[in-house]
Tab-separated table of N, CA and C and ligand atoms in Angstrom:
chain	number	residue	atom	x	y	z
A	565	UNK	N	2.286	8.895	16.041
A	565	UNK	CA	1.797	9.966	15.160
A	565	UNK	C	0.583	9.450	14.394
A	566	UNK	N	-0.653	9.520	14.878
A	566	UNK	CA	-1.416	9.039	13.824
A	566	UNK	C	-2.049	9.807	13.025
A	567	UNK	N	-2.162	10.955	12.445
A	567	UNK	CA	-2.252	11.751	11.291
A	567	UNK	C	-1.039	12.870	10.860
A	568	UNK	N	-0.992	12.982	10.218
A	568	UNK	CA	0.211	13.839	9.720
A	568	UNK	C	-0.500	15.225	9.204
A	569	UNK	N	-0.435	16.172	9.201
A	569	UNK	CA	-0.909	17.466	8.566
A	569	UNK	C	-0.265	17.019	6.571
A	570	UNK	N	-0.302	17.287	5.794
A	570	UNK	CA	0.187	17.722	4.960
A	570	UNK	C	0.754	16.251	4.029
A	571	UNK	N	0.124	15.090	4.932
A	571	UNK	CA	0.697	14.073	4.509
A	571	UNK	C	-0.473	13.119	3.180
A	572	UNK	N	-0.174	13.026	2.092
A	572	UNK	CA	-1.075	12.882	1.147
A	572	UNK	C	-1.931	11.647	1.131
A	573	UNK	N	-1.299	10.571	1.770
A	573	UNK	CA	-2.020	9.260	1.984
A	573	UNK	C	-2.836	9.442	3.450
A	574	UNK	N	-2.513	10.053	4.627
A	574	UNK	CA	-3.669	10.385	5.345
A	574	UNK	C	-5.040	11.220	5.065
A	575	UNK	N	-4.697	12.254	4.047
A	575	UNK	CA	-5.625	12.929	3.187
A	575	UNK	C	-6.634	11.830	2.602
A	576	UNK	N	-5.834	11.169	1.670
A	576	UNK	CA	-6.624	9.712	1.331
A	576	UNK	C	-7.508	8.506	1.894
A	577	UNK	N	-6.616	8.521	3.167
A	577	UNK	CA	-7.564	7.773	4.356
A	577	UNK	C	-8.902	8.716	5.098
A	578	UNK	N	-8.381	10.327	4.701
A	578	UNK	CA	-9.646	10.686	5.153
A	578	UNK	C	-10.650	11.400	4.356
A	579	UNK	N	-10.132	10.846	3.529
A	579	UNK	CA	-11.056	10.950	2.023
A	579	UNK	C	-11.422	12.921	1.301
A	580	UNK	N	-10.054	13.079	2.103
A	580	UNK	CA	-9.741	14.481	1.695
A	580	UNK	C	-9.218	15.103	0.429
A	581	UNK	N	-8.850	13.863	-0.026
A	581	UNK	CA	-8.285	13.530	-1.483
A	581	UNK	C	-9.163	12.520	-2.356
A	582	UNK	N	-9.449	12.531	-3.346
A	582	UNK	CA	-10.615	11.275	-3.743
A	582	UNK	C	-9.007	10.480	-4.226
A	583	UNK	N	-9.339	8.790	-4.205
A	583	UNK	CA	-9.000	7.964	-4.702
A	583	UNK	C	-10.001	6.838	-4.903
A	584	UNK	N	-9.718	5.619	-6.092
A	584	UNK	CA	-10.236	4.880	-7.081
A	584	UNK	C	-10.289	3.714	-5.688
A	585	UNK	N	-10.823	3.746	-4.423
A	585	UNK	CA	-11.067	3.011	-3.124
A	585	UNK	C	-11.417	1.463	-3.930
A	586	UNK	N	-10.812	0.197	-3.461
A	586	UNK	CA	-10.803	-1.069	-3.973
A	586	UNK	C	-11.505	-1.986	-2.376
A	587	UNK	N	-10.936	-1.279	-1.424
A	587	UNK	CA	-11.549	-1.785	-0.238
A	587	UNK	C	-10.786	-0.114	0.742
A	588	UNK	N	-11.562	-0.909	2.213
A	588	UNK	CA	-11.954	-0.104	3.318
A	588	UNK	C	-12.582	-1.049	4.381
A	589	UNK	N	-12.025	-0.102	5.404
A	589	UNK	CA	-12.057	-1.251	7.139
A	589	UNK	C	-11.725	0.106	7.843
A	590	UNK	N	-11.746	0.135	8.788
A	590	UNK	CA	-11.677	1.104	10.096
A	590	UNK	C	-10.571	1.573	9.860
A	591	UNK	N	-9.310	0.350	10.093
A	591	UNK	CA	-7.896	0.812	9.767
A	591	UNK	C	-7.268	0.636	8.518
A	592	UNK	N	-7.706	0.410	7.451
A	592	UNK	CA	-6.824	0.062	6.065
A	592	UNK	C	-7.657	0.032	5.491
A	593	UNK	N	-7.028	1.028	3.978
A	593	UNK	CA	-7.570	1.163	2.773
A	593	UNK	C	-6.734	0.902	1.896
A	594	UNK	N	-7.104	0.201	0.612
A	594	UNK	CA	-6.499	0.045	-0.297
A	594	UNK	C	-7.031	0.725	-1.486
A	595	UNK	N	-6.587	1.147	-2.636
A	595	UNK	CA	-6.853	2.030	-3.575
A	595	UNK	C	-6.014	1.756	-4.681
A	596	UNK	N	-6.416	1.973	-5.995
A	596	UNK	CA	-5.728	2.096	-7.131
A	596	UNK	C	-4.537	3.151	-7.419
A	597	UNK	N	-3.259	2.787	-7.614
A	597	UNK	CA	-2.164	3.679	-7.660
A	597	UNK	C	-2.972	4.421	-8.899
A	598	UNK	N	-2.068	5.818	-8.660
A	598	UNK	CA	-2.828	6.804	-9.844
A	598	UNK	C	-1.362	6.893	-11.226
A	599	UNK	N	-0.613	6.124	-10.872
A	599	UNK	CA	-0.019	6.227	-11.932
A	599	UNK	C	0.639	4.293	-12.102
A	600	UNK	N	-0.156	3.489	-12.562
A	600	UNK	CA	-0.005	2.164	-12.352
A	600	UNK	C	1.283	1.780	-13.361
A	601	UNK	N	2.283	0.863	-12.564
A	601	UNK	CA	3.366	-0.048	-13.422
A	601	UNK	C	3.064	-1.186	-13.852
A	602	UNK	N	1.325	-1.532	-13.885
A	602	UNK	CA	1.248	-3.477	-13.956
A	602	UNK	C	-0.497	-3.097	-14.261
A	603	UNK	N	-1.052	-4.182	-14.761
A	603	UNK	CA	-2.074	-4.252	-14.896
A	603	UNK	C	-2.623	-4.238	-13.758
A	604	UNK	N	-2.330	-4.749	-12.605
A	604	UNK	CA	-2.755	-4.710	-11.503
A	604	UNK	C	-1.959	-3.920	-10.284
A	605	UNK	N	-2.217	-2.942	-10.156
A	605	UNK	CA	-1.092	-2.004	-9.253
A	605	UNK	C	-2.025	-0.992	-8.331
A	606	UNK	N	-2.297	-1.643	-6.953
A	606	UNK	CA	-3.272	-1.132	-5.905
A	606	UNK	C	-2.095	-0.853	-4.526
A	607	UNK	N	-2.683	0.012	-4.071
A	607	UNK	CA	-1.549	0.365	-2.962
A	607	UNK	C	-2.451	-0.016	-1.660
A	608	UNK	N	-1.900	-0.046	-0.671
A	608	UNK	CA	-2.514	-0.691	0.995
A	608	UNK	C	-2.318	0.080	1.793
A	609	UNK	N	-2.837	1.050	2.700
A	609	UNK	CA	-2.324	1.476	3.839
A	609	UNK	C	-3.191	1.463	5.114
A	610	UNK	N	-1.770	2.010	6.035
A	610	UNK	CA	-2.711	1.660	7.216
A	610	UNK	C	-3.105	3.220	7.580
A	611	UNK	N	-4.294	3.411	8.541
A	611	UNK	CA	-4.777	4.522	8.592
A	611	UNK	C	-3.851	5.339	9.449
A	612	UNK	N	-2.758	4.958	10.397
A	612	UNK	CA	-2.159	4.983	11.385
A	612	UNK	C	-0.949	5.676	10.262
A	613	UNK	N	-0.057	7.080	10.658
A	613	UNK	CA	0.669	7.675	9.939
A	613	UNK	C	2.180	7.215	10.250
A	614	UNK	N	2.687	5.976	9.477
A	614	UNK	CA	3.966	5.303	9.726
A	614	UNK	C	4.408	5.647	8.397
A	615	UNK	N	5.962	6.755	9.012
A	615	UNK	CA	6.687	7.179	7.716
A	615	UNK	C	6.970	5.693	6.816
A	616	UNK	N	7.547	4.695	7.152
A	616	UNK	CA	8.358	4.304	6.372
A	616	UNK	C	7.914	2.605	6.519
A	617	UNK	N	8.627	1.765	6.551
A	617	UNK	CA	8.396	-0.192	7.213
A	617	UNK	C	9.491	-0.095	8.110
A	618	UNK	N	10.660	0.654	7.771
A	618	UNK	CA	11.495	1.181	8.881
A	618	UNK	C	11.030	1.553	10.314
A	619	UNK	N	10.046	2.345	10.228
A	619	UNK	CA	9.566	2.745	11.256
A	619	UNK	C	8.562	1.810	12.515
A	620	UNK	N	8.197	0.899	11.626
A	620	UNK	CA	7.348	-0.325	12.014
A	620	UNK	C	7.888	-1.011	13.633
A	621	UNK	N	6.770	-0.630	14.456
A	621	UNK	CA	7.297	-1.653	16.082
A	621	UNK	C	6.714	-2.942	16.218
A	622	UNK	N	6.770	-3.238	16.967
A	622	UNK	CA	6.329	-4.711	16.986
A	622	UNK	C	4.795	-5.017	17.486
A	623	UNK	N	4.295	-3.910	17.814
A	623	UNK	CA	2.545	-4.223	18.567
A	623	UNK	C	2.132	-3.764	17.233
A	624	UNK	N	2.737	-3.283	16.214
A	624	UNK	CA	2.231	-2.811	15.186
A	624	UNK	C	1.984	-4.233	13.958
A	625	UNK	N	2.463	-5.043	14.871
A	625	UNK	CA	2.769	-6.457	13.658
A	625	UNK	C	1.154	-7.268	13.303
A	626	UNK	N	0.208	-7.050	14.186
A	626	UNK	CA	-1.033	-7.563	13.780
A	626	UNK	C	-1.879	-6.578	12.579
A	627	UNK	N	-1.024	-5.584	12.577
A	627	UNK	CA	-1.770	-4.564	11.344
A	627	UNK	C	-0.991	-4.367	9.860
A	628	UNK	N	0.339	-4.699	10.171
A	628	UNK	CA	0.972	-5.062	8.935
A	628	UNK	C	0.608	-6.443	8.770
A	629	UNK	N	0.136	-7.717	9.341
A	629	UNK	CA	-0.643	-8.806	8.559
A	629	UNK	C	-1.708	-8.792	7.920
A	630	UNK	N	-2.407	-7.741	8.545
A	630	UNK	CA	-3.933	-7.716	8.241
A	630	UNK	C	-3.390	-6.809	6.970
A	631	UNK	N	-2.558	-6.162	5.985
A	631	UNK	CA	-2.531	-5.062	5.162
A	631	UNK	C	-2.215	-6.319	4.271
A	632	UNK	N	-1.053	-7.561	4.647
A	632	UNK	CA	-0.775	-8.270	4.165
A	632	UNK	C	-1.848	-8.857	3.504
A	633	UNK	N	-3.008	-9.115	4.416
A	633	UNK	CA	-3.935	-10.643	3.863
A	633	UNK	C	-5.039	-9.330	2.969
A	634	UNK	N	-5.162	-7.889	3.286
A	634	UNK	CA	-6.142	-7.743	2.032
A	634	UNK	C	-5.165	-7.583	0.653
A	635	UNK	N	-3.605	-7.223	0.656
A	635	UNK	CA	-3.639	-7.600	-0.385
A	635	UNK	C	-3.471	-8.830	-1.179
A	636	UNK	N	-3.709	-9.621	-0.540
A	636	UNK	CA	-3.781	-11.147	-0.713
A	636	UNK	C	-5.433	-11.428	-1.481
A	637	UNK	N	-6.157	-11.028	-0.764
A	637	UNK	CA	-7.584	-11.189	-1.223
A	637	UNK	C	-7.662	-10.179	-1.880
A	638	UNK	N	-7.253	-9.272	-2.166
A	638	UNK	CA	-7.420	-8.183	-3.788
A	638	UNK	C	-6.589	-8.943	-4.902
A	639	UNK	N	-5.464	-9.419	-4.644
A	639	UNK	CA	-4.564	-10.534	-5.662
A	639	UNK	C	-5.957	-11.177	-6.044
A	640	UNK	N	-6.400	-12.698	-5.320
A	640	UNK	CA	-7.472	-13.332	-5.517
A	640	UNK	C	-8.413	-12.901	-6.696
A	641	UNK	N	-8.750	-11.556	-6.086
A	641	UNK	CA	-10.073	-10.805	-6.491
A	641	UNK	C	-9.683	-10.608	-8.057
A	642	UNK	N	-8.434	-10.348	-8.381
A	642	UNK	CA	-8.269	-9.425	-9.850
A	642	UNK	C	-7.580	-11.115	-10.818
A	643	UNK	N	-8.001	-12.326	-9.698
A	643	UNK	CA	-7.385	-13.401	-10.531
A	643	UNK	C	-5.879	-13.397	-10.858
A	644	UNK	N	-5.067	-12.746	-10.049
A	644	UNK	CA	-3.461	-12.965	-10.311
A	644	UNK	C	-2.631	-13.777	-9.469
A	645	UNK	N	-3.218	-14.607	-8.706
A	645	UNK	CA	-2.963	-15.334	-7.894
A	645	UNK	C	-2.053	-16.432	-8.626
A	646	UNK	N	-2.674	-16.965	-9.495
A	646	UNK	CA	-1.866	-18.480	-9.890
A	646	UNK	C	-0.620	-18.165	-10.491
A	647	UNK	N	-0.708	-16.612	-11.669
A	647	UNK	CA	0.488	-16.256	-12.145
A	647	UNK	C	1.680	-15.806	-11.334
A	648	UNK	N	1.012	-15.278	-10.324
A	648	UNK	CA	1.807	-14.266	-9.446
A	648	UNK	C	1.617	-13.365	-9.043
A	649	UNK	N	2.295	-12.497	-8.170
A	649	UNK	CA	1.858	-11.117	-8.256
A	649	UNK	C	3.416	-11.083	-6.899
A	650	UNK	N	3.697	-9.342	-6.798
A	650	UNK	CA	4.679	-8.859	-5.848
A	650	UNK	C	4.196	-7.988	-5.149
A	651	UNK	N	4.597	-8.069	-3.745
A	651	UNK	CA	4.211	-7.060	-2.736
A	651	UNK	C	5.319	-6.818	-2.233
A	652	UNK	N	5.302	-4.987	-2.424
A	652	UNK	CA	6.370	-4.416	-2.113
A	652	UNK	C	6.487	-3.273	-1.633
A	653	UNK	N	7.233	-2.712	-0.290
A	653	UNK	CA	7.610	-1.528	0.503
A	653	UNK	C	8.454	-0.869	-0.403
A	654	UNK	N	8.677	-0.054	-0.527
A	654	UNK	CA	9.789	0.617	-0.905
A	654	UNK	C	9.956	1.876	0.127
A	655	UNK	N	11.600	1.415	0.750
A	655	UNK	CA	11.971	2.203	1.886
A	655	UNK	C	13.100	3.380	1.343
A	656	UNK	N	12.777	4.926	1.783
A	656	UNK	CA	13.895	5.445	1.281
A	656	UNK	C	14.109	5.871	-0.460
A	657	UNK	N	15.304	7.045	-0.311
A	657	UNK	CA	15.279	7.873	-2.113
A	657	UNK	C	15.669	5.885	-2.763
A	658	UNK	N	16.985	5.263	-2.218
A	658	UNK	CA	17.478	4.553	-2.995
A	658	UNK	C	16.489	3.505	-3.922
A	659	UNK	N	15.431	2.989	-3.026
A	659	UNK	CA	14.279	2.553	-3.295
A	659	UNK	C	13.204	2.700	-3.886
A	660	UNK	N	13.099	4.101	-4.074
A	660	UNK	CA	12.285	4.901	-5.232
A	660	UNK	C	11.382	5.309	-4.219
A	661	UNK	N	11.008	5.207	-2.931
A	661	UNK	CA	9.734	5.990	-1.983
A	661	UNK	C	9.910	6.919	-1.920
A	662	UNK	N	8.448	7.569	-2.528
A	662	UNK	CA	7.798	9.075	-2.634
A	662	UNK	C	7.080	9.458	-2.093
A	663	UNK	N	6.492	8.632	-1.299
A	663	UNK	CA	4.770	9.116	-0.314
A	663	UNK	C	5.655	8.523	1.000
A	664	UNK	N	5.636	9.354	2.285
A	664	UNK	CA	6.374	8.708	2.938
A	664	UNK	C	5.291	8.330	4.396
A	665	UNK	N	4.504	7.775	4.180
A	665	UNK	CA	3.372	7.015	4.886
A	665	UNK	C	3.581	5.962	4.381
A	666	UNK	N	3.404	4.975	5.047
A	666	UNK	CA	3.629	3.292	4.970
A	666	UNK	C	2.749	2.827	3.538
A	667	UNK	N	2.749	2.269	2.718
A	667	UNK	CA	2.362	1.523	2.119
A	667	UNK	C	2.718	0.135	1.292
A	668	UNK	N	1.635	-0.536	0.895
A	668	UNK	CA	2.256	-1.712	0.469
A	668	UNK	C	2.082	-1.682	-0.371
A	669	UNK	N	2.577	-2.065	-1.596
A	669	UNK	CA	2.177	-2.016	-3.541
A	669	UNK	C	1.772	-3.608	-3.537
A	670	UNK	N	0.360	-3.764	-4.292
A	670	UNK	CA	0.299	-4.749	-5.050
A	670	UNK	C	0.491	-4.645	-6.391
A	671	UNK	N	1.598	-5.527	-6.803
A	671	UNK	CA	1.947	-5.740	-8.339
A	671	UNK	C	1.370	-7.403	-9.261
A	672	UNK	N	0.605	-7.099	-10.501
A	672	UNK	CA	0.403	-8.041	-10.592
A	672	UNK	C	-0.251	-8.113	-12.191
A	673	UNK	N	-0.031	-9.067	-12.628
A	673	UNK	CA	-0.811	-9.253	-14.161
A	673	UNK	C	0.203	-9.108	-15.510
A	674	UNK	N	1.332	-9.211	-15.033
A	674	UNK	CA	3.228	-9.132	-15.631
A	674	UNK	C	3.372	-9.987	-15.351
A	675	UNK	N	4.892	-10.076	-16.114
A	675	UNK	CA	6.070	-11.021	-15.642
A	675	UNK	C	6.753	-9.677	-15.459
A	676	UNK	N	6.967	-10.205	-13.955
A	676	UNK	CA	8.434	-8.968	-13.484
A	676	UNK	C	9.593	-9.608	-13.248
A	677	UNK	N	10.557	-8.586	-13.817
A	677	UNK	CA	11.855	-8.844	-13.623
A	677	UNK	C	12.221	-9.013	-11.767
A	678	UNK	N	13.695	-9.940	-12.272
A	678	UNK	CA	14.858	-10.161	-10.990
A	678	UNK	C	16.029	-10.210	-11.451
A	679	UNK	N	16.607	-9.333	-10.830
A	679	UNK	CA	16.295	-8.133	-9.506
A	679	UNK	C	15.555	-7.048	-10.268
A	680	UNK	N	15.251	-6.620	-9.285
A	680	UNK	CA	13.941	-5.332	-9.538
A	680	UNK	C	15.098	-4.082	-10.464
A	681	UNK	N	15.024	-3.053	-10.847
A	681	UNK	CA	15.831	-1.929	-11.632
A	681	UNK	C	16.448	-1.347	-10.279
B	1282	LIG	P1	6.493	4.896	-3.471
B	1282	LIG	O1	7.231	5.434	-4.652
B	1282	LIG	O2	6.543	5.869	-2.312
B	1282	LIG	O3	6.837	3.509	-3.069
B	1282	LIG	O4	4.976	4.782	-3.940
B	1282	LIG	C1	4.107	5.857	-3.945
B	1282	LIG	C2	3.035	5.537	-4.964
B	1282	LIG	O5	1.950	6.429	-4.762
B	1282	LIG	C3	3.483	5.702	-6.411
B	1282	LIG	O6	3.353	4.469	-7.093
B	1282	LIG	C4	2.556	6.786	-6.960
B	1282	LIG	O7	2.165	6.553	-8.288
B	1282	LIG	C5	1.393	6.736	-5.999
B	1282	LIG	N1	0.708	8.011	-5.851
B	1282	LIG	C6	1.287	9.225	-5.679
B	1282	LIG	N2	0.353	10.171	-5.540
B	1282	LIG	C7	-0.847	9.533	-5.622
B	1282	LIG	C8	-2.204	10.007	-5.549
B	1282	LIG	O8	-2.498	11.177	-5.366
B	1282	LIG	N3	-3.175	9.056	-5.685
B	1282	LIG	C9	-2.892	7.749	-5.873
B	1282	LIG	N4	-3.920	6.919	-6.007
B	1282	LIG	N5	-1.628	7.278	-5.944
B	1282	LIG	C10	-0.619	8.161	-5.820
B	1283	LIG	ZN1	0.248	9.963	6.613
């Protein structure tokens, strides 16, 4: 499925929706969450319309690294590297996922709790 009708983060990838864009590549954009939990709270996706990390196959594994390493180099970029920072899916209601296109949360510029709420 690689676009979804009605799906709000493909809107975003096709810039049908404005978002606060942090980076951009053919297949992955990352952007500023519009309602941030952390000083540093940017979301990752891939352009490719994957409901969930659930949904994730295995030829798909060179594009969930590459989502991995920009938010690695956006960590870098905003200097939260040495403190920390969390990258996180959230799969499913129990999990709190609301946009149900793949994304990755960068969290960062806190001390976050363990276990998560
Ligand atoms: P989830 O709860 O599915 O793991 O994460 C979805 C995230 O998308 C939430 O943190 C929410 O604030 C963010 N979000 C929802 N709608 C929009 C939007 O229109 N623009 C941006 N930039 N972020 C959004
Ligand atoms: Zn989508």
């Amino acid at each position: 499925m690689p676009v979804a009708e009605d799906c709000l983060f493909c809107k975003i990838f096709a810039r049908e929706i404005p978002a606060k864009e942090v980076f951009r590549e053919d297949d992955i954009v990352a952007f500023e969450d519009i309602r941030p939990v952390a000083p540093t709270h940017v979301l990752v996706i891939p352009k490719v319309h994957i409901p969930s990390i659930h949904d994730l196959t295995r030829d798909q594994a060179p594009m969930l690294a590459r989502m991995m390493e920009v938010a690695n180099r956006i960590a870098d970029e905003r200097k939260v590297d040495r403190d920390g920072y969390r990258l996180v899916f959230n799969k499913g209601p129990q999990a709190g996922q609301s946009v149900y296109h793949l994304h990755l949360h960068l969290l960062g510029g806190r001390a976050m709790a363990w276990p998560p709420g």
